[in-house]
Amino acid sequence: MDELVEHWTLLKDEQVLVSGKRGVTRLGFAVLLKFYTQYGRFPRGRAELPGEAVEFVARQVQVPESELGFYEWTGRTVEYHRAQIRGHLGFRECSVADAEELTAYLAEHVAHKERRPDQVRVELLARCRVESIEPPTAGRCDRIVAAALRAAEEALTARISSRLTAESVERLRLWWPTAPTRKTMPDPVKEASAARTGRRCWGRSRKHRAT
C-alpha cells in the first residue's frame, strides 16, 4: 500500500491536469501520467499496468476501473495525451541529435570500460532520464548501444596507435602476419565456376560408366 501511495497518488498539479477530462479518457490519462512519472516512459499497453495501481488511480479520479478496457492505446487521443504528459513533465521525444549525443556520451563515459551491451543499455536509459529524454524504442536503443561500443573501441585503438613509436610499428609489421592481397585471395566467382564444372564432369563420368 505504501508503494501505491508513493508512486500512484495524483499530486495537486496532476489533479488539475486530469480534471479537464471525462470518463475513460480521464482514467487512461491518469494512469499514463503516473506510469510515466515512475518509469520515464509510457506503458506499451494495459498488460503493463498493475491491477492494484489501476484500481488505486480509478478511485482517485472517480471512474470505474473497468472503463480502462475501452481506452484506445493507438490513435490521435493517446498521442495527444502523451504530448500533454511530456510537456507537463518537461520530457521530449528522442531526436536524431539526441541519439547522436547519447551515443557520444556512452562512448566516452561508459563503453570504454563497460563492454557488456546490457549494462551499457542500463546507462543509456539512466542518461535519458537525466536529460529528460523519453527512451527510444528497443530497436533504436540497441543501435545506439552498438554504435557507442564501436566508437569506444575505435577511440581506444586510435589512442594506442598514437602512442606507438616508429620502431614499435615496424616490429609489429614484422610480427603480424601479412594480410592477404587481392592476388593471394581466392576468387569466389572462379571457385564457384570451377566447382560447377567439376560437378558436371563427375556427372558425365558416372553416366559413361553406367553405359
C-alpha positions as YAML, in Angstrom:
chain: A
units: angstrom
residues:
- id: 1
  name: MET
  ca: [0.00, 0.00, 0.00]
- id: 2
  name: ASP
  ca: [2.85, 2.38, 0.81]
- id: 3
  name: GLU
  ca: [4.26, 1.89, -2.69]
- id: 4
  name: LEU
  ca: [0.89, 2.64, -4.25]
- id: 5
  name: VAL
  ca: [0.59, 5.85, -2.26]
- id: 6
  name: GLU
  ca: [4.13, 6.90, -3.12]
- id: 7
  name: HIS
  ca: [4.05, 6.24, -6.86]
- id: 8
  name: TRP
  ca: [0.39, 6.35, -7.88]
- id: 9
  name: THR
  ca: [-1.10, 9.22, -5.90]
- id: 10
  name: LEU
  ca: [-2.13, 12.16, -8.09]
- id: 11
  name: LEU
  ca: [-0.45, 15.35, -6.88]
- id: 12
  name: LYS
  ca: [-2.27, 18.70, -6.92]
- id: 13
  name: ASP
  ca: [-0.83, 19.84, -10.27]
- id: 14
  name: GLU
  ca: [-1.62, 16.42, -11.73]
- id: 15
  name: GLN
  ca: [-5.19, 16.60, -10.47]
- id: 16
  name: VAL
  ca: [-5.60, 19.91, -12.30]
- id: 17
  name: LEU
  ca: [-4.26, 18.31, -15.47]
- id: 18
  name: VAL
  ca: [-6.65, 15.37, -15.17]
- id: 19
  name: SER
  ca: [-9.70, 17.44, -14.20]
- id: 20
  name: GLY
  ca: [-10.37, 18.55, -17.76]
- id: 21
  name: LYS
  ca: [-11.01, 15.01, -18.92]
- id: 22
  name: ARG
  ca: [-14.04, 12.76, -18.57]
- id: 23
  name: GLY
  ca: [-14.79, 9.05, -18.30]
- id: 24
  name: VAL
  ca: [-12.40, 6.58, -19.86]
- id: 25
  name: THR
  ca: [-10.07, 9.32, -21.16]
- id: 26
  name: ARG
  ca: [-9.78, 10.68, -17.61]
- id: 27
  name: LEU
  ca: [-8.71, 7.30, -16.22]
- id: 28
  name: GLY
  ca: [-6.49, 6.46, -19.18]
- id: 29
  name: PHE
  ca: [-4.70, 9.80, -18.99]
- id: 30
  name: ALA
  ca: [-4.21, 9.48, -15.23]
- id: 31
  name: VAL
  ca: [-2.59, 6.03, -15.38]
- id: 32
  name: LEU
  ca: [-0.37, 7.11, -18.29]
- id: 33
  name: LEU
  ca: [0.74, 10.12, -16.30]
- id: 34
  name: LYS
  ca: [1.60, 8.19, -13.14]
- id: 35
  name: PHE
  ca: [3.32, 5.39, -15.05]
- id: 36
  name: TYR
  ca: [5.46, 7.95, -16.87]
- id: 37
  name: THR
  ca: [6.46, 9.78, -13.69]
- id: 38
  name: GLN
  ca: [7.63, 6.48, -12.23]
- id: 39
  name: TYR
  ca: [9.36, 4.85, -15.21]
- id: 40
  name: GLY
  ca: [10.18, 7.72, -17.57]
- id: 41
  name: ARG
  ca: [8.28, 6.11, -20.43]
- id: 42
  name: PHE
  ca: [4.76, 5.15, -21.41]
- id: 43
  name: PRO
  ca: [3.29, 1.67, -20.93]
- id: 44
  name: ARG
  ca: [3.06, -0.43, -24.07]
- id: 45
  name: GLY
  ca: [-0.49, -1.44, -23.22]
- id: 46
  name: ARG
  ca: [-2.90, -2.44, -20.49]
- id: 47
  name: ALA
  ca: [-0.89, -5.56, -19.64]
- id: 48
  name: GLU
  ca: [1.97, -3.44, -18.27]
- id: 49
  name: LEU
  ca: [-0.23, -1.68, -15.74]
- id: 50
  name: PRO
  ca: [-0.50, -3.35, -12.31]
- id: 51
  name: GLY
  ca: [-4.11, -4.11, -11.48]
- id: 52
  name: GLU
  ca: [-3.91, -2.69, -7.96]
- id: 53
  name: ALA
  ca: [-2.38, 0.53, -9.32]
- id: 54
  name: VAL
  ca: [-5.19, 0.96, -11.84]
- id: 55
  name: GLU
  ca: [-7.76, 0.39, -9.10]
- id: 56
  name: PHE
  ca: [-5.99, 2.92, -6.85]
- id: 57
  name: VAL
  ca: [-5.94, 5.60, -9.55]
- id: 58
  name: ALA
  ca: [-9.52, 4.83, -10.61]
- id: 59
  name: ARG
  ca: [-10.75, 5.61, -7.09]
- id: 60
  name: GLN
  ca: [-8.96, 8.96, -7.16]
- id: 61
  name: VAL
  ca: [-10.45, 10.07, -10.49]
- id: 62
  name: GLN
  ca: [-13.84, 8.52, -9.65]
- id: 63
  name: VAL
  ca: [-14.04, 6.40, -12.78]
- id: 64
  name: PRO
  ca: [-14.77, 2.64, -12.64]
- id: 65
  name: GLU
  ca: [-11.64, 0.56, -13.14]
- id: 66
  name: SER
  ca: [-13.39, -1.49, -15.84]
- id: 67
  name: GLU
  ca: [-13.61, 1.63, -18.04]
- id: 68
  name: LEU
  ca: [-9.89, 1.32, -18.83]
- id: 69
  name: GLY
  ca: [-10.76, -1.59, -21.10]
- id: 70
  name: PHE
  ca: [-12.28, 0.93, -23.52]
- id: 71
  name: TYR
  ca: [-9.23, 3.18, -23.65]
- id: 72
  name: GLU
  ca: [-7.62, 3.24, -27.11]
- id: 73
  name: TRP
  ca: [-3.85, 2.67, -26.97]
- id: 74
  name: THR
  ca: [-3.30, 3.87, -30.52]
- id: 75
  name: GLY
  ca: [-4.64, 6.85, -32.39]
- id: 76
  name: ARG
  ca: [-4.97, 10.59, -32.03]
- id: 77
  name: THR
  ca: [-6.30, 10.62, -28.47]
- id: 78
  name: VAL
  ca: [-3.44, 8.70, -26.86]
- id: 79
  name: GLU
  ca: [-0.87, 10.65, -28.90]
- id: 80
  name: TYR
  ca: [-2.40, 13.89, -27.64]
- id: 81
  name: HIS
  ca: [-2.32, 12.57, -24.07]
- id: 82
  name: ARG
  ca: [1.34, 11.60, -24.43]
- id: 83
  name: ALA
  ca: [2.25, 15.04, -25.76]
- id: 84
  name: GLN
  ca: [0.45, 16.68, -22.83]
- id: 85
  name: ILE
  ca: [2.26, 14.48, -20.32]
- id: 86
  name: ARG
  ca: [5.67, 15.09, -21.89]
- id: 87
  name: GLY
  ca: [5.03, 18.82, -21.85]
- id: 88
  name: HIS
  ca: [3.91, 18.76, -18.23]
- id: 89
  name: LEU
  ca: [6.93, 16.77, -17.05]
- id: 90
  name: GLY
  ca: [9.45, 18.54, -19.28]
- id: 91
  name: PHE
  ca: [10.34, 15.46, -21.33]
- id: 92
  name: ARG
  ca: [10.80, 15.25, -25.09]
- id: 93
  name: GLU
  ca: [10.96, 12.51, -27.68]
- id: 94
  name: CYS
  ca: [14.43, 11.29, -28.66]
- id: 95
  name: SER
  ca: [15.52, 13.20, -31.78]
- id: 96
  name: VAL
  ca: [18.32, 12.29, -34.18]
- id: 97
  name: ALA
  ca: [20.54, 14.88, -32.47]
- id: 98
  name: ASP
  ca: [19.68, 13.41, -29.06]
- id: 99
  name: ALA
  ca: [20.61, 9.92, -30.27]
- id: 100
  name: GLU
  ca: [23.97, 11.18, -31.53]
- id: 101
  name: GLU
  ca: [24.71, 12.95, -28.25]
- id: 102
  name: LEU
  ca: [23.70, 9.87, -26.24]
- id: 103
  name: THR
  ca: [25.99, 7.72, -28.38]
- id: 104
  name: ALA
  ca: [28.91, 10.11, -27.86]
- id: 105
  name: TYR
  ca: [28.28, 10.24, -24.10]
- id: 106
  name: LEU
  ca: [28.16, 6.46, -23.77]
- id: 107
  name: ALA
  ca: [31.29, 6.00, -25.89]
- id: 108
  name: GLU
  ca: [33.28, 8.47, -23.79]
- id: 109
  name: HIS
  ca: [32.00, 7.80, -20.29]
- id: 110
  name: VAL
  ca: [30.67, 4.22, -20.27]
- id: 111
  name: ALA
  ca: [31.63, 1.95, -23.16]
- id: 112
  name: HIS
  ca: [35.38, 2.46, -22.83]
- id: 113
  name: LYS
  ca: [35.21, 0.48, -19.56]
- id: 114
  name: GLU
  ca: [31.92, -1.44, -19.75]
- id: 115
  name: ARG
  ca: [31.73, -3.75, -22.78]
- id: 116
  name: ARG
  ca: [28.55, -5.63, -21.89]
- id: 117
  name: PRO
  ca: [25.68, -4.33, -24.07]
- id: 118
  name: ASP
  ca: [23.05, -4.92, -21.38]
- id: 119
  name: GLN
  ca: [24.93, -2.76, -18.88]
- id: 120
  name: VAL
  ca: [25.56, -0.04, -21.44]
- id: 121
  name: ARG
  ca: [21.82, -0.08, -22.15]
- id: 122
  name: VAL
  ca: [21.10, 0.47, -18.44]
- id: 123
  name: GLU
  ca: [23.36, 3.51, -18.52]
- id: 124
  name: LEU
  ca: [21.62, 4.73, -21.68]
- id: 125
  name: LEU
  ca: [18.20, 4.64, -20.02]
- id: 126
  name: ALA
  ca: [19.59, 6.38, -16.92]
- id: 127
  name: ARG
  ca: [21.10, 9.10, -19.10]
- id: 128
  name: CYS
  ca: [17.78, 9.58, -20.89]
- id: 129
  name: ARG
  ca: [16.15, 10.17, -17.52]
- id: 130
  name: VAL
  ca: [18.78, 12.74, -16.53]
- id: 131
  name: GLU
  ca: [18.40, 14.58, -19.83]
- id: 132
  name: SER
  ca: [14.58, 14.39, -19.73]
- id: 133
  name: ILE
  ca: [14.50, 12.36, -22.94]
- id: 134
  name: GLU
  ca: [11.85, 9.72, -23.48]
- id: 135
  name: PRO
  ca: [13.71, 6.42, -24.02]
- id: 136
  name: PRO
  ca: [13.88, 5.35, -27.67]
- id: 137
  name: THR
  ca: [12.29, 2.13, -28.88]
- id: 138
  name: ALA
  ca: [14.04, -1.14, -28.04]
- id: 139
  name: GLY
  ca: [15.50, -1.46, -31.53]
- id: 140
  name: ARG
  ca: [16.79, 2.09, -31.51]
- id: 141
  name: CYS
  ca: [18.34, 1.56, -28.07]
- id: 142
  name: ASP
  ca: [20.18, -1.48, -29.44]
- id: 143
  name: ARG
  ca: [21.57, 0.61, -32.32]
- id: 144
  name: ILE
  ca: [22.73, 3.39, -30.01]
- id: 145
  name: VAL
  ca: [24.44, 0.90, -27.70]
- id: 146
  name: ALA
  ca: [26.15, -0.87, -30.61]
- id: 147
  name: ALA
  ca: [27.34, 2.44, -32.05]
- id: 148
  name: ALA
  ca: [28.71, 3.55, -28.68]
- id: 149
  name: LEU
  ca: [30.62, 0.27, -28.18]
- id: 150
  name: ARG
  ca: [32.06, 0.53, -31.68]
- id: 151
  name: ALA
  ca: [33.07, 4.19, -31.22]
- id: 152
  name: ALA
  ca: [34.74, 3.43, -27.89]
- id: 153
  name: GLU
  ca: [36.72, 0.57, -29.44]
- id: 154
  name: GLU
  ca: [37.85, 2.74, -32.35]
- id: 155
  name: ALA
  ca: [38.87, 5.55, -29.99]
- id: 156
  name: LEU
  ca: [40.91, 3.12, -27.89]
- id: 157
  name: THR
  ca: [42.65, 1.76, -30.99]
- id: 158
  name: ALA
  ca: [43.45, 5.29, -32.14]
- id: 159
  name: ARG
  ca: [44.90, 6.23, -28.74]
- id: 160
  name: ILE
  ca: [47.11, 3.14, -28.67]
- id: 161
  name: SER
  ca: [48.30, 3.74, -32.23]
- id: 162
  name: SER
  ca: [49.18, 7.36, -31.49]
- id: 163
  name: ARG
  ca: [51.47, 6.27, -28.65]
- id: 164
  name: LEU
  ca: [53.45, 3.78, -30.70]
- id: 165
  name: THR
  ca: [56.90, 4.81, -31.86]
- id: 166
  name: ALA
  ca: [58.05, 4.25, -35.44]
- id: 167
  name: GLU
  ca: [60.27, 1.42, -34.17]
- id: 168
  name: SER
  ca: [57.34, -0.28, -32.44]
- id: 169
  name: VAL
  ca: [55.22, -0.01, -35.56]
- id: 170
  name: GLU
  ca: [57.98, -1.63, -37.61]
- id: 171
  name: ARG
  ca: [58.28, -4.50, -35.11]
- id: 172
  name: LEU
  ca: [54.53, -5.08, -35.26]
- id: 173
  name: ARG
  ca: [54.74, -5.30, -39.03]
- id: 174
  name: LEU
  ca: [57.39, -7.97, -38.71]
- id: 175
  name: TRP
  ca: [55.50, -9.96, -36.08]
- id: 176
  name: TRP
  ca: [51.98, -9.60, -37.52]
- id: 177
  name: PRO
  ca: [51.01, -11.93, -40.38]
- id: 178
  name: THR
  ca: [50.75, -10.14, -43.69]
- id: 179
  name: ALA
  ca: [47.15, -9.52, -44.68]
- id: 180
  name: PRO
  ca: [46.08, -11.30, -47.88]
- id: 181
  name: THR
  ca: [46.13, -9.22, -51.04]
- id: 182
  name: ARG
  ca: [43.82, -9.42, -54.00]
- id: 183
  name: LYS
  ca: [46.36, -11.65, -55.77]
- id: 184
  name: THR
  ca: [46.57, -14.12, -52.91]
- id: 185
  name: MET
  ca: [42.88, -14.13, -52.01]
- id: 186
  name: PRO
  ca: [40.74, -16.79, -53.73]
- id: 187
  name: ASP
  ca: [38.30, -15.53, -56.33]
- id: 188
  name: PRO
  ca: [34.81, -16.70, -55.20]
- id: 189
  name: VAL
  ca: [33.40, -16.41, -58.73]
- id: 190
  name: LYS
  ca: [36.13, -18.55, -60.24]
- id: 191
  name: GLU
  ca: [35.89, -21.06, -57.39]
- id: 192
  name: ALA
  ca: [32.12, -21.39, -57.83]
- id: 193
  name: SER
  ca: [32.55, -21.83, -61.61]
- id: 194
  name: ALA
  ca: [35.21, -24.48, -61.10]
- id: 195
  name: ALA
  ca: [33.00, -26.31, -58.64]
- id: 196
  name: ARG
  ca: [30.10, -26.36, -61.10]
- id: 197
  name: THR
  ca: [32.41, -27.60, -63.88]
- id: 198
  name: GLY
  ca: [33.72, -30.34, -61.62]
- id: 199
  name: ARG
  ca: [30.22, -31.49, -60.75]
- id: 200
  name: ARG
  ca: [29.25, -31.64, -64.44]
- id: 201
  name: CYS
  ca: [32.37, -33.66, -65.31]
- id: 202
  name: TRP
  ca: [31.76, -36.05, -62.44]
- id: 203
  name: GLY
  ca: [28.15, -36.49, -63.54]
- id: 204
  name: ARG
  ca: [29.16, -37.30, -67.15]
- id: 205
  name: SER
  ca: [31.79, -39.74, -65.87]
- id: 206
  name: ARG
  ca: [29.22, -41.64, -63.83]
- id: 207
  name: LYS
  ca: [26.83, -41.75, -66.80]
- id: 208
  name: HIS
  ca: [29.58, -43.08, -69.06]
- id: 209
  name: ARG
  ca: [30.49, -45.81, -66.58]
- id: 210
  name: ALA
  ca: [26.86, -46.81, -66.26]
- id: 211
  name: THR
  ca: [26.54, -47.34, -70.05]
...
